[in-house]
Coordinates of C-alpha atoms and ligand atoms in Angstrom, one line a residue:
M21 CA 0.0 0.0 0.0
R22 CA 1.2 3.5 -0.9
N23 CA 1.9 5.7 2.2
V24 CA 1.8 9.5 2.1
P25 CA 1.6 12.1 4.8
V26 CA -1.2 14.0 3.1
L27 CA -3.7 12.8 0.4
I28 CA -5.4 15.7 -1.4
V29 CA -8.6 14.8 -3.3
G30 CA -9.4 17.4 -6.0
G31 CA -7.1 19.2 -8.4
G32 CA -9.0 22.5 -8.7
L33 CA -7.4 25.7 -7.3
A34 CA -7.9 24.7 -3.7
G35 CA -6.3 21.3 -4.1
L36 CA -3.4 22.5 -6.3
T37 CA -2.5 25.3 -4.0
S38 CA -2.6 22.9 -1.1
S39 CA -0.2 20.7 -3.0
L40 CA 2.1 23.5 -3.8
F41 CA 2.2 25.0 -0.3
L42 CA 2.7 21.7 1.4
A43 CA 5.5 20.7 -1.1
R44 CA 7.3 24.0 -0.5
Q45 CA 7.2 23.3 3.2
G46 CA 8.8 19.9 2.8
V47 CA 5.6 17.8 3.2
P48 CA 5.2 15.1 0.6
S49 CA 1.6 14.7 -0.6
L50 CA -0.4 12.9 -3.3
L51 CA -3.1 14.8 -5.2
V52 CA -5.7 12.9 -7.2
D53 CA -8.3 14.2 -9.6
R54 CA -10.9 12.2 -11.5
H55 CA -10.5 14.4 -14.6
P56 CA -7.7 13.5 -17.1
G57 CA -6.7 17.1 -17.7
V58 CA -7.5 20.8 -17.1
S59 CA -11.1 21.7 -17.9
I60 CA -11.9 23.9 -20.9
H61 CA -14.4 25.8 -18.7
G62 CA -12.9 29.0 -17.4
K63 CA -14.7 29.4 -14.1
A64 CA -12.6 31.5 -11.6
R65 CA -11.0 34.4 -13.4
G66 CA -10.6 37.3 -10.9
I67 CA -7.5 36.6 -8.8
N68 CA -7.5 39.1 -6.0
Q69 CA -4.7 41.1 -4.4
R70 CA -4.3 38.8 -1.4
T71 CA -4.0 35.7 -3.6
M72 CA -1.5 37.5 -5.8
E73 CA 0.4 38.5 -2.7
I74 CA 0.6 34.9 -1.7
Y75 CA 1.6 33.9 -5.3
R76 CA 4.4 36.5 -5.2
A77 CA 5.8 34.8 -2.1
Y78 CA 5.8 31.4 -4.0
G79 CA 7.4 33.0 -7.1
I80 CA 4.5 32.3 -9.4
A81 CA 2.8 35.7 -9.6
D82 CA 4.5 36.7 -12.8
A83 CA 3.5 33.5 -14.5
V84 CA -0.1 33.9 -13.3
A85 CA -0.1 37.5 -14.5
R86 CA 1.2 36.4 -17.9
A87 CA -1.7 33.8 -18.1
G88 CA -4.0 36.8 -17.5
A89 CA -2.5 39.0 -20.2
P90 CA -5.3 38.3 -22.7
F91 CA -7.8 39.9 -20.3
D92 CA -5.8 43.0 -19.5
E93 CA -7.9 45.2 -21.8
E94 CA -11.3 44.0 -20.5
S95 CA -13.4 46.1 -18.1
G96 CA -16.9 46.8 -17.1
V97 CA -20.2 44.9 -17.3
A98 CA -22.5 45.5 -20.2
F99 CA -26.2 44.7 -20.7
C100 CA -27.7 44.3 -24.1
E101 CA -30.4 42.5 -26.0
S102 CA -27.8 41.0 -28.3
L103 CA -24.1 41.8 -28.9
A104 CA -25.1 43.3 -32.3
G105 CA -27.5 45.7 -30.5
E106 CA -27.0 48.6 -28.2
W107 CA -25.1 48.1 -24.9
K108 CA -25.8 49.7 -21.6
W109 CA -22.8 49.8 -19.2
L110 CA -24.0 48.5 -15.8
V111 CA -20.5 48.8 -14.4
D112 CA -18.1 51.0 -16.3
A113 CA -15.2 52.0 -14.1
D114 CA -13.4 49.1 -12.6
E115 CA -11.7 49.3 -9.2
P116 CA -7.9 49.9 -9.5
R117 CA -6.0 46.6 -9.7
A118 CA -3.2 47.8 -7.5
W119 CA -3.5 49.0 -3.9
P120 CA 0.1 50.1 -3.5
D121 CA -0.4 51.3 0.0
L122 CA -1.9 48.0 1.2
T123 CA -0.2 45.2 -0.7
A124 CA 2.3 44.4 -3.4
G125 CA -0.2 41.9 -4.9
E126 CA -2.0 43.2 -8.0
F127 CA -5.4 42.0 -9.0
C128 CA -5.2 39.9 -12.1
M129 CA -7.7 38.3 -14.5
A130 CA -6.6 34.8 -15.5
D131 CA -8.8 31.9 -16.2
Q132 CA -8.7 28.9 -13.9
N133 CA -7.7 26.7 -16.9
T134 CA -4.7 28.9 -17.6
V135 CA -3.7 29.2 -13.9
E136 CA -4.0 25.5 -13.1
P137 CA -1.0 24.6 -15.3
V138 CA 1.2 27.2 -13.5
L139 CA 0.3 25.7 -10.2
I140 CA 0.8 22.1 -11.4
E141 CA 4.2 22.9 -12.7
A142 CA 5.3 24.8 -9.5
A143 CA 3.9 22.0 -7.2
R144 CA 5.6 19.2 -9.2
A145 CA 8.9 21.2 -9.3
A146 CA 8.7 21.4 -5.5
G147 CA 8.2 17.6 -5.3
A148 CA 4.4 17.1 -5.2
E149 CA 2.9 14.1 -6.8
H150 CA -0.3 14.4 -8.9
L151 CA -2.4 11.6 -10.4
R152 CA -5.1 12.7 -12.9
D153 CA -7.8 10.4 -14.2
T154 CA -7.8 9.0 -10.7
E155 CA -10.9 9.0 -8.5
M156 CA -11.0 8.4 -4.8
I157 CA -14.0 6.0 -4.5
S158 CA -14.0 5.4 -0.8
F159 CA -12.1 6.2 2.4
D160 CA -12.0 5.1 6.1
V161 CA -10.8 7.3 8.9
D162 CA -9.3 5.9 12.1
A163 CA -7.3 7.4 15.0
D164 CA -4.0 7.4 13.1
G165 CA -4.9 8.2 9.6
V166 CA -7.0 7.6 6.5
T167 CA -7.1 4.6 4.2
A168 CA -8.4 5.5 0.7
T169 CA -9.3 3.5 -2.3
L170 CA -8.3 5.0 -5.6
H171 CA -9.7 4.0 -9.0
H172 CA -7.3 4.7 -12.0
R173 CA -9.9 5.3 -14.6
S174 CA -7.7 4.7 -17.7
T175 CA -6.7 1.2 -16.6
G176 CA -9.5 0.3 -14.3
D177 CA -7.0 -0.6 -11.6
R178 CA -7.6 0.1 -8.0
E179 CA -5.1 1.0 -5.4
Q180 CA -5.1 1.7 -1.6
V181 CA -3.4 4.7 -0.1
R182 CA -2.6 5.3 3.5
A183 CA -2.3 8.9 4.6
R184 CA -1.9 10.7 7.9
Y185 CA -4.3 13.4 6.8
L186 CA -6.9 13.8 4.0
V187 CA -7.5 17.2 2.4
A188 CA -10.9 17.3 0.8
A189 CA -10.6 19.8 -2.0
D190 CA -13.4 18.0 -4.0
G191 CA -15.6 20.9 -4.7
N192 CA -19.1 22.1 -4.0
R193 CA -20.7 18.6 -4.3
S194 CA -18.0 17.2 -2.0
T195 CA -18.6 13.5 -1.5
I196 CA -16.1 13.5 1.4
R197 CA -18.2 16.1 3.2
S198 CA -21.4 14.1 2.6
R199 CA -19.7 10.9 3.6
L200 CA -18.7 12.5 6.9
G201 CA -22.2 13.8 7.4
I202 CA -21.1 17.4 7.7
A203 CA -24.1 19.7 7.0
R204 CA -23.9 23.2 5.6
T205 CA -25.4 26.3 7.0
M206 CA -27.2 28.9 4.8
E207 CA -27.5 26.2 2.2
R208 CA -29.5 27.4 -0.8
T209 CA -29.3 27.0 -4.6
F210 CA -30.1 30.1 -6.6
M211 CA -30.0 28.6 -10.1
H212 CA -28.6 25.9 -12.2
T213 CA -26.5 27.1 -15.2
A214 CA -25.3 25.5 -18.4
N215 CA -22.0 26.9 -19.6
I216 CA -21.5 26.6 -23.4
V217 CA -17.9 26.9 -24.6
F218 CA -17.8 27.8 -28.3
R219 CA -15.5 29.2 -31.0
A220 CA -16.6 32.1 -33.2
D221 CA -15.2 35.3 -34.6
L222 CA -17.1 38.0 -32.6
A223 CA -14.7 40.8 -33.4
P224 CA -17.2 42.6 -35.6
F225 CA -19.7 42.7 -32.7
V226 CA -17.3 43.6 -29.9
P227 CA -15.9 47.1 -30.2
R228 CA -14.9 47.0 -26.6
R229 CA -14.2 43.9 -24.4
A230 CA -16.3 43.8 -21.3
L231 CA -15.6 41.6 -18.2
F232 CA -18.9 40.1 -19.1
W233 CA -22.1 40.8 -20.9
I234 CA -25.6 40.2 -19.5
I235 CA -27.8 39.5 -22.5
A236 CA -31.5 39.1 -22.6
N237 CA -33.8 39.0 -25.6
P238 CA -37.4 37.8 -25.5
G239 CA -37.1 35.1 -28.2
G240 CA -33.8 33.3 -27.8
F241 CA -31.2 34.0 -25.1
S242 CA -31.2 35.1 -21.5
G243 CA -27.9 34.7 -19.7
G244 CA -24.2 35.8 -19.6
L245 CA -21.3 35.9 -22.0
V246 CA -17.6 36.0 -21.2
S247 CA -14.5 35.8 -23.3
A248 CA -11.7 33.2 -22.9
A249 CA -7.9 33.5 -23.2
D250 CA -8.1 32.4 -26.8
P251 CA -9.5 35.4 -28.7
N252 CA -12.0 33.3 -30.7
R253 CA -13.2 31.2 -27.8
W254 CA -16.2 32.4 -25.7
Q255 CA -18.5 31.1 -23.0
A256 CA -22.2 31.7 -22.9
S257 CA -24.2 30.7 -19.8
V258 CA -27.9 30.1 -19.5
A259 CA -30.1 29.0 -16.6
Y260 CA -32.0 25.7 -16.8
D261 CA -34.2 23.7 -14.6
P262 CA -32.6 20.4 -13.6
A263 CA -36.1 19.0 -12.8
V264 CA -37.0 19.0 -16.5
E265 CA -33.7 19.0 -18.4
S266 CA -30.0 18.1 -18.1
A267 CA -26.7 18.9 -19.8
A268 CA -27.5 16.3 -22.5
D269 CA -30.5 18.5 -23.6
F270 CA -28.0 21.2 -24.6
T271 CA -27.4 19.7 -28.0
E272 CA -25.1 21.2 -30.6
H273 CA -28.0 22.4 -32.5
R274 CA -29.7 24.1 -29.5
C275 CA -26.4 25.6 -28.3
T276 CA -25.7 27.1 -31.8
A277 CA -29.1 28.7 -31.8
L278 CA -28.6 30.1 -28.3
V279 CA -25.2 31.6 -29.3
R280 CA -26.6 33.1 -32.5
A281 CA -29.5 34.6 -30.4
A282 CA -26.9 36.1 -28.0
V283 CA -24.9 37.6 -30.8
G284 CA -27.9 38.7 -32.8
A285 CA -26.5 37.4 -36.1
E286 CA -26.3 34.1 -38.1
I287 CA -22.5 33.7 -37.5
D288 CA -20.5 30.5 -37.8
V289 CA -20.3 28.8 -34.4
E290 CA -18.3 25.7 -33.3
I291 CA -19.6 24.3 -30.0
E292 CA -16.7 22.9 -28.0
G293 CA -18.4 21.7 -24.8
V294 CA -21.2 22.2 -22.3
G295 CA -20.7 22.1 -18.5
V296 CA -23.2 22.6 -15.8
W297 CA -22.8 24.3 -12.4
E298 CA -25.0 25.6 -9.7
Q299 CA -25.0 29.0 -8.2
A300 CA -25.4 28.2 -4.5
V301 CA -24.5 29.3 -1.0
G302 CA -23.5 27.1 1.9
V303 CA -20.8 26.9 4.6
A304 CA -19.8 23.6 6.1
E305 CA -20.5 23.3 9.8
Q306 CA -17.1 21.8 10.4
Y307 CA -13.9 22.3 8.4
R308 CA -12.1 19.6 10.4
R309 CA -13.4 16.2 11.2
G310 CA -10.6 14.2 12.8
R311 CA -8.0 13.5 10.1
V312 CA -10.0 15.2 7.4
F313 CA -10.0 18.9 6.4
L314 CA -12.3 20.6 4.0
V315 CA -10.8 23.4 1.8
G316 CA -12.2 25.5 -1.0
D317 CA -15.7 24.9 -2.4
S318 CA -16.1 21.7 -0.3
A319 CA -16.0 24.0 2.7
H320 CA -17.9 27.0 1.3
V321 CA -19.7 28.2 -1.8
W322 CA -21.4 31.4 -2.8
P323 CA -22.3 33.3 -6.0
P324 CA -19.5 34.6 -8.2
A325 CA -20.0 38.3 -7.5
G326 CA -16.9 39.7 -5.7
A327 CA -14.7 36.9 -7.2
L328 CA -14.1 35.4 -3.8
G329 CA -14.7 31.7 -4.3
A330 CA -11.4 30.4 -5.5
N331 CA -9.5 33.2 -3.7
T332 CA -10.9 32.1 -0.4
G333 CA -10.1 28.5 -1.2
V334 CA -6.4 29.5 -1.8
Q335 CA -6.4 31.2 1.6
D336 CA -7.8 28.2 3.3
A337 CA -5.0 26.1 1.8
H338 CA -2.5 28.7 2.9
N339 CA -3.8 28.7 6.4
L340 CA -3.9 24.9 6.6
A341 CA -0.6 24.0 4.9
W342 CA 1.8 25.4 7.5
K343 CA -0.1 23.9 10.3
L344 CA 0.0 20.4 8.7
A345 CA 3.7 21.0 8.1
A346 CA 4.4 22.0 11.7
V347 CA 2.4 19.0 13.1
L348 CA 3.9 16.5 10.7
G349 CA 7.4 17.9 11.4
G350 CA 6.9 17.4 15.1
R351 CA 7.1 21.1 15.9
A352 CA 3.4 21.5 16.9
G353 CA 0.7 19.5 18.6
D354 CA -2.6 18.4 17.2
D355 CA -4.4 21.4 18.7
L356 CA -2.8 23.6 16.1
L357 CA -4.9 21.8 13.5
D358 CA -8.1 22.8 15.3
T359 CA -7.3 26.4 14.7
Y360 CA -7.9 25.8 10.9
D361 CA -11.6 25.5 11.5
A362 CA -11.7 28.1 14.2
E363 CA -9.9 30.7 12.0
R364 CA -11.2 29.9 8.5
R365 CA -14.9 29.0 9.1
P366 CA -15.9 32.3 10.6
V367 CA -14.4 34.1 7.6
A368 CA -16.7 32.1 5.3
E369 CA -19.7 32.6 7.6
A370 CA -19.2 36.3 7.4
L371 CA -18.5 36.4 3.7
A372 CA -21.4 34.2 2.5
P373 CA -24.3 36.5 3.4
A374 CA -22.3 39.6 2.3
I375 CA -21.6 38.0 -1.1
V376 CA -25.2 37.0 -1.6
A377 CA -26.3 40.6 -0.9
H378 CA -23.6 41.8 -3.2
Q379 CA -24.8 39.5 -6.0
E380 CA -28.3 40.8 -5.4
A381 CA -27.0 44.4 -5.7
R382 CA -25.3 43.5 -8.9
M383 CA -28.0 41.3 -10.5
G384 CA -31.0 41.6 -8.2
G385 CA -33.2 43.7 -10.4
G386 CA -33.3 41.0 -13.0
S387 CA -31.6 41.3 -16.2
D388 CA -31.2 45.1 -16.5
G389 CA -29.1 45.8 -13.5
G390 CA -29.0 45.7 -9.7
S391 CA -31.6 46.6 -7.1
G392 CA -31.7 45.6 -3.5
G393 CA -28.7 43.9 -1.9
A394 CA -25.6 45.7 -0.7
E395 CA -22.3 46.3 -2.3
L396 CA -19.3 44.5 -0.7
D397 CA -16.5 46.4 1.0
N398 CA -14.0 45.0 -1.4
R399 CA -10.8 45.9 0.4
A400 CA -12.1 44.5 3.7
A401 CA -13.3 41.3 1.9
V402 CA -10.0 40.8 0.1
L403 CA -7.4 41.8 2.8
G404 CA -9.4 42.0 6.0
A405 CA -9.9 38.4 7.0
S406 CA -8.9 38.2 10.7
Y407 CA -8.7 35.5 13.3
A408 CA -8.9 37.6 16.5
P409 CA -10.3 40.9 17.6
C410 CA -7.9 43.7 17.6
P411 CA -7.9 45.0 21.2
E412 CA -6.2 48.3 20.3
P413 CA -6.7 49.1 16.7
G414 CA -4.0 51.6 16.1
P415 CA -3.5 53.8 13.1
A416 CA -4.4 52.0 9.9
G417 CA -2.0 49.2 9.1
R418 CA -0.5 48.7 12.6
P419 CA 0.3 45.0 13.3
C420 CA -2.3 43.2 15.4
V421 CA -2.2 39.5 16.5
G422 CA -4.5 37.4 14.4
H423 CA -4.5 39.9 11.5
R424 CA -2.7 39.9 8.2
A425 CA 0.8 41.6 8.7
P426 CA 0.8 45.1 7.3
H427 CA 2.3 45.6 3.9
L428 CA 5.7 47.2 3.9
W429 CA 8.4 47.5 1.2
L430 CA 11.8 46.4 2.6
G431 CA 13.9 47.7 -0.1
A432 CA 12.9 45.8 -3.3
V433 CA 11.1 43.1 -1.3
A434 CA 7.6 43.3 0.1
A435 CA 7.3 42.1 3.7
H436 CA 4.8 39.4 2.5
D437 CA 7.4 38.0 0.0
L438 CA 9.2 36.8 3.1
F439 CA 6.4 34.7 4.5
V440 CA 6.6 31.4 2.8
D441 CA 7.6 28.4 4.8
E442 CA 8.6 29.5 8.3
F443 CA 7.9 32.0 11.0
V444 CA 9.7 35.3 10.4
L445 CA 10.6 38.0 13.0
L446 CA 10.4 41.5 11.6
C447 CA 12.3 43.9 13.8
D448 CA 14.3 47.1 13.8
S449 CA 17.4 46.5 15.9
P450 CA 20.5 44.3 16.0
E451 CA 19.5 43.1 19.5
W452 CA 16.3 41.6 18.2
M453 CA 18.2 40.1 15.3
E454 CA 20.5 38.4 17.8
A455 CA 17.5 37.3 19.9
A456 CA 16.0 35.7 16.8
R457 CA 19.3 33.9 16.0
S458 CA 19.5 32.5 19.5
A459 CA 15.8 31.4 19.3
G460 CA 16.3 29.8 15.9
V461 CA 13.8 32.1 14.2
R462 CA 14.4 33.6 10.7
A463 CA 14.6 37.4 11.1
H464 CA 14.6 40.4 8.9
R465 CA 15.7 43.8 10.1
A466 CA 13.8 46.7 8.6
D467 CA 15.5 50.0 7.8
H468 CA 13.7 53.1 9.1
A469 CA 13.8 54.4 5.6
D470 CA 11.4 51.6 4.7
G471 CA 8.7 53.3 6.8
W472 CA 9.0 50.7 9.5
A473 CA 8.1 53.1 12.4
E474 CA 4.9 54.3 10.7
R475 CA 3.7 50.9 9.8
Y476 CA 5.1 48.6 12.5
G477 CA 6.0 51.0 15.4
S478 CA 9.0 49.8 17.2
G479 CA 10.2 46.5 18.6
A480 CA 9.5 43.2 16.9
V481 CA 6.7 41.3 15.2
L482 CA 6.6 37.6 14.8
V483 CA 4.7 36.6 11.6
R484 CA 3.4 33.1 10.8
P485 CA 4.2 31.4 7.6
D486 CA 0.8 32.5 6.2
G487 CA 1.6 36.2 6.8
Y488 CA -0.5 36.6 9.9
V489 CA 0.8 38.2 13.0
A490 CA 1.5 35.8 15.8
W491 CA 3.0 38.1 18.4
C492 CA 4.1 41.7 18.8
S493 CA 6.6 43.0 21.3
T494 CA 7.2 46.6 22.2
R495 CA 10.0 45.7 24.6
A496 CA 13.1 47.9 24.2
A497 CA 16.0 46.4 22.4
S498 CA 18.0 46.9 25.6
A499 CA 15.6 44.8 27.7
P500 CA 16.9 41.4 28.9
D501 CA 15.7 38.0 27.8
L502 CA 14.5 39.0 24.3
A503 CA 15.4 35.5 23.0
H504 CA 13.4 33.9 25.8
D505 CA 10.4 36.0 25.1
L506 CA 10.6 35.2 21.4
A507 CA 11.0 31.5 21.9
D508 CA 8.0 31.6 24.3
A509 CA 5.9 33.4 21.7
L510 CA 6.8 30.9 19.0
D511 CA 5.9 28.0 21.4
R512 CA 2.5 29.6 22.1
A513 CA 1.9 30.1 18.4
L514 CA 2.6 26.4 17.7
H515 CA 0.7 25.1 20.8
P516 CA -2.3 27.3 21.0
A517 CA -5.0 27.0 23.7
P518 CA -8.0 25.0 22.3
P519 CA -10.3 27.2 20.3
T520 CA -13.5 28.3 22.0
N521 CA -15.8 28.4 19.0
R522 CA -16.0 24.7 18.1
Ligands
FAD5 C1 -18.9 31.2 -13.6 C2 -18.0 31.2 -12.4 C3 -17.2 32.3 -12.2 C4 -16.4 32.3 -11.1 N1 -15.5 33.4 -10.9 C5 -14.7 33.4 -9.9 C6 -13.7 34.4 -9.7 O1 -13.6 35.3 -10.6 N2 -12.8 34.4 -8.7 C7 -12.9 33.4 -7.7 O2 -12.2 33.4 -6.7 N3 -13.8 32.4 -7.8 C8 -14.7 32.3 -8.9 N4 -15.6 31.3 -9.0 C9 -15.6 30.3 -8.0 C10 -14.5 29.3 -8.3 O3 -14.6 28.8 -9.6 C11 -14.6 28.1 -7.3 O4 -14.7 28.7 -6.0 C12 -13.3 27.3 -7.3 O5 -13.0 26.9 -8.6 C13 -13.4 26.1 -6.4 O6 -12.2 25.5 -6.5 P1 -12.0 24.1 -5.7 O7 -10.6 23.7 -5.9 O8 -12.5 24.2 -4.3 O9 -13.1 23.1 -6.4 P2 -13.2 22.6 -7.9 O10 -12.6 23.6 -8.8 O11 -14.7 22.3 -8.0 O12 -12.3 21.3 -7.9 C14 -12.8 20.1 -7.3 C15 -12.1 19.0 -8.0 O13 -12.2 17.8 -7.3 C16 -12.3 16.7 -8.2 N5 -13.0 15.6 -7.5 C17 -14.2 15.7 -6.9 N6 -14.4 14.5 -6.3 C18 -13.3 13.7 -6.6 C19 -13.0 12.3 -6.2 N7 -13.8 11.6 -5.5 N8 -11.8 11.8 -6.7 C20 -11.0 12.6 -7.4 N9 -11.3 13.9 -7.8 C21 -12.4 14.4 -7.3 C22 -13.1 17.3 -9.4 O14 -12.8 16.6 -10.6 C23 -12.6 18.7 -9.4 O15 -11.5 18.9 -10.3 C24 -16.4 31.3 -10.1 C25 -17.3 30.2 -10.3 C26 -18.0 30.1 -11.5 C27 -18.9 28.9 -11.7

């Protein structure tokens, strides 16, 4: 039987980033996905500033930005009866992609199917193992680990794998979640959608490229249209009722008619595929059950408005990976793993209703634009996830335990570029550097020219491998026992008190 420390089921963005983050922290893992390759369906496209900040630290932000280059000229949301008709701009000015005062990560549009290869390559280069065309068909959990049965679809062979931990990155319809009997709060399905991927030359009808078009005409088409990285590939989506029809009912003939109705012209169309997905909301009641952890859509789903689905999944993976690495490496106890649920689930529970309201604000009035609902505070949603109250919220950006470390340029490097695979002490004095050396903690000394005092105050800040503040000290550099204080703080970060909200 194959033995691995971590088995990851699901090779979407949550599974792939789990694989990458674990590999970079020295944890071998095996990822399986039932599909033979990357899907042609674009799905997640908006990669937010926080995710790009994390991708920078892992050295893949440039490759992801290159994958997004075809979408650089796109902006706004247009409404029309057909592409050939008149357009009304529902959203015209997009938010700036860079928030230089807050983060070095820049928002990027890049389709899931162009980002996945970047993650696959980086994870494999770091030593991760991936098996495609391989489905996990059953699993049993005991006190020491998980035994899973894999089905290699191309050969029909079955194989058993033994893992210390199982990461369930198996999407919205997670069978792992169902098998464990983990219910979801707020569960509701808004609509079922068929996504038609097609090739056509739409240049004559598209004088300006929108992020997406909402198209409604009485006779033929009511839904959305988005581009793809390939200039002649597009995706049209329409709602359907699963009680009366299925993906098989979207025949080539019907899809061609739908696309022509959306465009408003009898153009040549080549249908490449039809996929179905549901627009739903739901947050798992537990993110951890023993040896199993839910990440990404298996843990939470909500509508696409705000582009926070996959981004939140990446941040789940980021939060979990260093904890698994610390426990598997013998540096932390099992209680640290409980903090994954305690930290990440409340983030999703707060985001879910806010995103539903945001979707209603954007689309709620039906096809011609928003009514009702409430816009999302984008910067707070993207950068503001926090795991503890801030007892003394200081001037904007001051470090606070349980909050994302403030952005700061340290010469050519952003502070978050340093937070990859271990705790880092940011400090401003040689005494703290020496204390870090004695305590065995990696440290970086900021120069006052970096703006350290304005952003970080004085003293030292211990930052977790996921960029969150573990501890702040304002003790003077001349104070005794700095190394002892630091070692003690690190120990408390790795051996936390049991969470209270489980
Ligand atoms: C139209 C649309 C637009 C979106 N836009 C955005 C956006 O701009 N930004 C954003 O952040 N999010 C967006 N989202 C949401 C985003 O796509 C999802 O949140 C994200 O893709 C979920 O990733 P995941 O890895 O959790 O799950 P998935 O991508 O669903 O991956 C799950 C994987 O698990 C595999 N699997 C399942 N069961 C098994 C098994 N038993 N054995 C082996 N493999 C298995 C499946 O094959 C699948 O590949 C959008 C979604 C849609 C539908």
